[in-house]
Short mmCIF file of C-alpha atoms in Angstrom, two decimals:
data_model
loop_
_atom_site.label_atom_id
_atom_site.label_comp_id
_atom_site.label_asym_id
_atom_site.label_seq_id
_atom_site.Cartn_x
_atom_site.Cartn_y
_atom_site.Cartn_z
CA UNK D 7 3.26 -22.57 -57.48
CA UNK D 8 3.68 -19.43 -56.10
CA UNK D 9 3.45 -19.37 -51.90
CA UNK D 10 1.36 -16.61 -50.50
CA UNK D 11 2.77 -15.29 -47.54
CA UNK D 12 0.20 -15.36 -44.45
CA UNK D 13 -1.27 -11.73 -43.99
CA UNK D 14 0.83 -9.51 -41.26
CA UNK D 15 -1.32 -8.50 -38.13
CA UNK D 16 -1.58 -5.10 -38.87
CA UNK D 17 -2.70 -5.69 -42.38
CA UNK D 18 -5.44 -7.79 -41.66
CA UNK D 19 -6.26 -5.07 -39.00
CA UNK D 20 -6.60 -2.74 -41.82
CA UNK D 21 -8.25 -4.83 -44.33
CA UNK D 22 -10.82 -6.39 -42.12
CA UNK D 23 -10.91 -4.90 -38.96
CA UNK D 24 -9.58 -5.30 -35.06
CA UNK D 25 -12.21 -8.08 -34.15
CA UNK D 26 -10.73 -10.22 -37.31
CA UNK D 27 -7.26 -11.15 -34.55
CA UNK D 28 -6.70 -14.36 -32.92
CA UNK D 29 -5.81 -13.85 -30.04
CA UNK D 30 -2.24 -14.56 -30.75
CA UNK D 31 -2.41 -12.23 -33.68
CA UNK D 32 -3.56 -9.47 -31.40
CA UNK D 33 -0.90 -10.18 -28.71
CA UNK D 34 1.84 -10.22 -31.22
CA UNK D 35 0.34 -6.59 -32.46
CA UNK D 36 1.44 -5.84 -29.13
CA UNK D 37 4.71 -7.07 -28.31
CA UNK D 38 5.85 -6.14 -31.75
CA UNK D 39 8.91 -7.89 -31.17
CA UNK D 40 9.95 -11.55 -30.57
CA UNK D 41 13.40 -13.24 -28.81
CA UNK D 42 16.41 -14.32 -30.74
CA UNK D 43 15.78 -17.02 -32.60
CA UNK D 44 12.04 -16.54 -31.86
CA UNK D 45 9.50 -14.73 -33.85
CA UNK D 46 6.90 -12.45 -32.41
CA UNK D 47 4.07 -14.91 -33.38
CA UNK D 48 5.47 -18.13 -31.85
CA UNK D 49 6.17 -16.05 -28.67
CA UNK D 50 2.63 -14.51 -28.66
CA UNK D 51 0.92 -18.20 -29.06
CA UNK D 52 3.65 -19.74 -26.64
CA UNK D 53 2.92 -17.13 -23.87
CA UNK D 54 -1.20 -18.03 -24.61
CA UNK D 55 -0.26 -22.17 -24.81
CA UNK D 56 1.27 -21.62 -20.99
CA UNK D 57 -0.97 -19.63 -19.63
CA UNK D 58 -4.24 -20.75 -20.73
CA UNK D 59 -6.08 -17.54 -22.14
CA UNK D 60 -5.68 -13.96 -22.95
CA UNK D 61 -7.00 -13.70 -19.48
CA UNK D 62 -4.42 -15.66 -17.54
CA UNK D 63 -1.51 -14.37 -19.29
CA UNK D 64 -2.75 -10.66 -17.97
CA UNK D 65 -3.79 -11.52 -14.83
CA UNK D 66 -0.39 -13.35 -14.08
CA UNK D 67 2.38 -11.67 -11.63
CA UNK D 68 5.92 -11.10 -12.48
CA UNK D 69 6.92 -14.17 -10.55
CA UNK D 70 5.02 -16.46 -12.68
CA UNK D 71 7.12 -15.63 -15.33
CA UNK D 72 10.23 -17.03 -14.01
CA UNK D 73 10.31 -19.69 -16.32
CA UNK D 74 8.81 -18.46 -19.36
CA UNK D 75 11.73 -17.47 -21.93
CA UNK D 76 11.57 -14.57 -23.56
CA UNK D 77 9.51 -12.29 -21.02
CA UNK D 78 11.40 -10.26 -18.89
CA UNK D 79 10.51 -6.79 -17.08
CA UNK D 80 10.09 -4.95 -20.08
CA UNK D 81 7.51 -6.67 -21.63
CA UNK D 82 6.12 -8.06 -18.84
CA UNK D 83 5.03 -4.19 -18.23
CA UNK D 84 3.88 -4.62 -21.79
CA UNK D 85 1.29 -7.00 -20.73
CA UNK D 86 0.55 -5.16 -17.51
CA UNK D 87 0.04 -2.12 -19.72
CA UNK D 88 -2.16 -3.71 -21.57
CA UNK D 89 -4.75 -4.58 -19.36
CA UNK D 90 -4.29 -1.92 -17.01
CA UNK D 91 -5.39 0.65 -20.32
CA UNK D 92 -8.48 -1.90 -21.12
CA UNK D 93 -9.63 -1.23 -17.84
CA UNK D 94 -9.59 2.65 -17.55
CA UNK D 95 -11.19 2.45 -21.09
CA UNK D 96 -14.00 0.79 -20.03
CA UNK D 97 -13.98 2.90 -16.97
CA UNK D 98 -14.06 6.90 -19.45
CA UNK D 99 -16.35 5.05 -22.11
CA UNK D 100 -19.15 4.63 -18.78
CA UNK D 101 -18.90 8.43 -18.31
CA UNK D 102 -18.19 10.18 -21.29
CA UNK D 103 -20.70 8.21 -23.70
CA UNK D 104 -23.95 9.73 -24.03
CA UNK D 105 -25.73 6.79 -24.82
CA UNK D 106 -28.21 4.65 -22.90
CA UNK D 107 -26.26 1.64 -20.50
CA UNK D 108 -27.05 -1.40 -21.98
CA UNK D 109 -26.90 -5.33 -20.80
CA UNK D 110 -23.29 -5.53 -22.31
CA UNK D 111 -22.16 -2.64 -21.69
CA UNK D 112 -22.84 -3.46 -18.30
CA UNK D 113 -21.05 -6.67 -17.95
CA UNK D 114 -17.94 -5.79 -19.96
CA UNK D 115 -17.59 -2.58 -17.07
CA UNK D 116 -17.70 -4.54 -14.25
CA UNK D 117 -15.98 -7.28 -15.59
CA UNK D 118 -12.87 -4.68 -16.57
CA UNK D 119 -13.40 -3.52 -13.23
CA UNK D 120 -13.67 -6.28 -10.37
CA UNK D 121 -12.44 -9.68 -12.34
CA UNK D 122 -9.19 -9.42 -11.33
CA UNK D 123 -9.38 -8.07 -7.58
CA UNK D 124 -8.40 -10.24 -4.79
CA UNK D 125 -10.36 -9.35 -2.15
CA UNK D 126 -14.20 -8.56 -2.33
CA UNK D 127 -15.59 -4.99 -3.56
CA UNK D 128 -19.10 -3.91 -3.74
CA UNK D 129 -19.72 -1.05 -6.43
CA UNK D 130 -22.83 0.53 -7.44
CA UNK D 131 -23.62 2.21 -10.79
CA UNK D 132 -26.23 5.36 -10.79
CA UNK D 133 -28.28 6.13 -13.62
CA UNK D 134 -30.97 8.94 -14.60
CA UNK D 135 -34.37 8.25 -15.73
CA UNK D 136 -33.20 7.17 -19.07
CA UNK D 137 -30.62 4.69 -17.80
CA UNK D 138 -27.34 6.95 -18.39
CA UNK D 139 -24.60 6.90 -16.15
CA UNK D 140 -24.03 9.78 -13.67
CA UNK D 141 -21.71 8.10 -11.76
CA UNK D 142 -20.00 4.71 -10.71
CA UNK D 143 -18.01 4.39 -7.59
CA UNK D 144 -16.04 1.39 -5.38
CA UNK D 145 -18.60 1.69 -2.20
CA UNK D 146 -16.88 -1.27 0.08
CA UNK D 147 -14.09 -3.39 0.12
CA UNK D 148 -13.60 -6.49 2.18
CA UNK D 149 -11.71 -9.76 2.48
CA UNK D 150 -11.05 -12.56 0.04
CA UNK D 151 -15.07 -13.81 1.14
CA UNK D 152 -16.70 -10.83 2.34
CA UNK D 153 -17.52 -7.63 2.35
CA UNK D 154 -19.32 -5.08 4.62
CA UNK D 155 -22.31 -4.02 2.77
CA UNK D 156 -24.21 -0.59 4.11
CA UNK D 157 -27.67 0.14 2.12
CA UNK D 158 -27.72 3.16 3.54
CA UNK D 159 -24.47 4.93 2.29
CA UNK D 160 -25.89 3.30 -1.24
CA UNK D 161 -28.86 5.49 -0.98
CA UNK D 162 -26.90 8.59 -0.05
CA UNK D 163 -24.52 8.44 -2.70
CA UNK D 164 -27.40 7.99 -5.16
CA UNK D 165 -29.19 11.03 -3.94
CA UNK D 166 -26.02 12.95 -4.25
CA UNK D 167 -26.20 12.29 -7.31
CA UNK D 168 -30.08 12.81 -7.89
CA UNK D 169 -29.91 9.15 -9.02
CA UNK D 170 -33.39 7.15 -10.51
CA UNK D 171 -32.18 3.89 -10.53
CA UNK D 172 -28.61 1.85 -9.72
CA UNK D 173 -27.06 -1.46 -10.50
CA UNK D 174 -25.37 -3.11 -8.01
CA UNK D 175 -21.93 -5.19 -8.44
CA UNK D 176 -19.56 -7.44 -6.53
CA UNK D 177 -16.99 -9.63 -7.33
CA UNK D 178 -16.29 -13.47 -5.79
CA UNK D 179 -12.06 -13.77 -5.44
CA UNK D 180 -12.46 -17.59 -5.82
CA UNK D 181 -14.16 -17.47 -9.03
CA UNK D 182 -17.33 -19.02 -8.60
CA UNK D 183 -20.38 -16.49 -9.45
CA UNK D 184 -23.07 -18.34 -7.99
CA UNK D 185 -24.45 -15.97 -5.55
CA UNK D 186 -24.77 -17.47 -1.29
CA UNK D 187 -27.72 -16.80 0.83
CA UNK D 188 -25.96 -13.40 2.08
CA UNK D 189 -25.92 -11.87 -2.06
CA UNK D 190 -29.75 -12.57 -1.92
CA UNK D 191 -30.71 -11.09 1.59
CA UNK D 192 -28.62 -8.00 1.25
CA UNK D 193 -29.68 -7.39 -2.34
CA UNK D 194 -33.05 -7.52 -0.63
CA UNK D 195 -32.59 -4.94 2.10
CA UNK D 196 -31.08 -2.69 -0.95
CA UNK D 197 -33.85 -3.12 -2.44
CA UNK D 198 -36.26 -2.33 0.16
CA UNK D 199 -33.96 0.62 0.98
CA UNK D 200 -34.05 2.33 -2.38
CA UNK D 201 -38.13 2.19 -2.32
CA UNK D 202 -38.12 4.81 0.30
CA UNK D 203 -36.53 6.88 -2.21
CA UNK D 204 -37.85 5.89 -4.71
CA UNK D 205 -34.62 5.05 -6.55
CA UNK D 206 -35.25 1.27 -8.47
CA UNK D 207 -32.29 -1.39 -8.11
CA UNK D 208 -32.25 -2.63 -11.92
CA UNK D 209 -29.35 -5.58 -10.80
CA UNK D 210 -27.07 -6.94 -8.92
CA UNK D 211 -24.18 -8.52 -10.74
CA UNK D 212 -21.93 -10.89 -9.51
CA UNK D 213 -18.31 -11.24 -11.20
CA UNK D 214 -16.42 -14.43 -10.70
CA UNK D 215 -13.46 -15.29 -12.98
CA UNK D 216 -14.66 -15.89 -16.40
CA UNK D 217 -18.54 -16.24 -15.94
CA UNK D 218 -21.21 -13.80 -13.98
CA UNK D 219 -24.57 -14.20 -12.35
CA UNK D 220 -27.16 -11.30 -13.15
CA UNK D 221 -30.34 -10.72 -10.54
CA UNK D 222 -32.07 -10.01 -13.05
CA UNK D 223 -31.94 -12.44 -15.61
CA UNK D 224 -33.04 -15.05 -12.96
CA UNK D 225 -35.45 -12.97 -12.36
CA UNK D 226 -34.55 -12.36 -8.98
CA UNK D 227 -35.21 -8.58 -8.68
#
């Protein structure tokens, strides 16, 4: 009996789409080549074996592949590359689409955004009446547990902008989403802020590593 030979990445790219990858078939699409002795594929599913996910192996610093054969500074700014591009895409497809922000939209921005920071940011996203972005900004930074938080500069960016409404976002370094007593009061005094001008706080998002609490899902705002 004839063998079939297994479907290249690129073909099955063009016969059935970019969502049809594995994850190791969409890594080797990117490294295009493998080591001696090692093909592209068993390097692509290796590199995923050791570090866990797509996640980890993008996350991970140069140092952590010390003893992991086959990467060395050239594709390791592959990899960097790579995520460092998914994140300014998310970041143009916020501004330049002229559709309405939706629930996912949401989460896969400010996931792109604040997943992999190590110390705490608060951003804010400001929308029109119909819910499209005018603008989204880093508003504070902090320390690996907190961060300064100022309703007040919130509002005055969002009138700046002639803002209707704004999502709030901040990230947790340790990876835990769960939001403390401090989330909940100062998403509070945000809100409370914004009614003056009658600009409406639609969530607050908080980003941990791999998972995410939303306000308003809980029903919290």
């Amino acid at each position: 009996m004839e063998r079939i030979s297994p479907m290249l990445p690129r073909e099955k790219m063009l016969n059935y789409g970019i969502t049809s990858l594995t994850d190791d078939e969409l890594l080797a699409l990117f490294l295009r080549t493998g080591t001696p002795g090692k093909t592209v594929f068993t390097l692509a599913r290796e590199l995923l074996q050791h570090f866990g996910s797509l996640h980890g192996l993008l996350t991970a610093e140069l140092a952590e592949f010390k003893h992991v054969e086959g990467i060395g500074v050239a594709k390791y700014a592959q990899l960097k590359g790579i995520a460092e591009l998914a994140r300014r895409f998310y970041s143009v497809r916020m501004l330049e689409e002229d559709s309405l922000l939706t629930p996912d939209m949401t989460r896969e921005f400010l996931q792109s955004q604040l997943t992999d920071a190590e110390r705490e940011i608060f951003m804010a996203i400001f929308l029109d009446n119909k819910n499209r972005v005018l603008k989204h900004c880093h508003l504070f930074s902090g320390t690996l547990n907190h961060v300064e938080v100022h309703p007040r500069e919130i509002v005055r960016e969002a009138i700046k902008v002639n803002a209707a409404a704004v999502i709030l976002a901040h990230n947790h370094p340790s990876g835990c989403a769960q939001p403390s007593r401090a989330d909940k009061e100062i998403t509070a005094r945000i809100i409370k802020c914004c009614q003056f001008m009658d600009i409406r706080v639609l969530d607050h998002l908080i980003i941990g590593r791999g998972e995410y609490v939303s306000f308003a899902e809980h029903g919290w705002i």
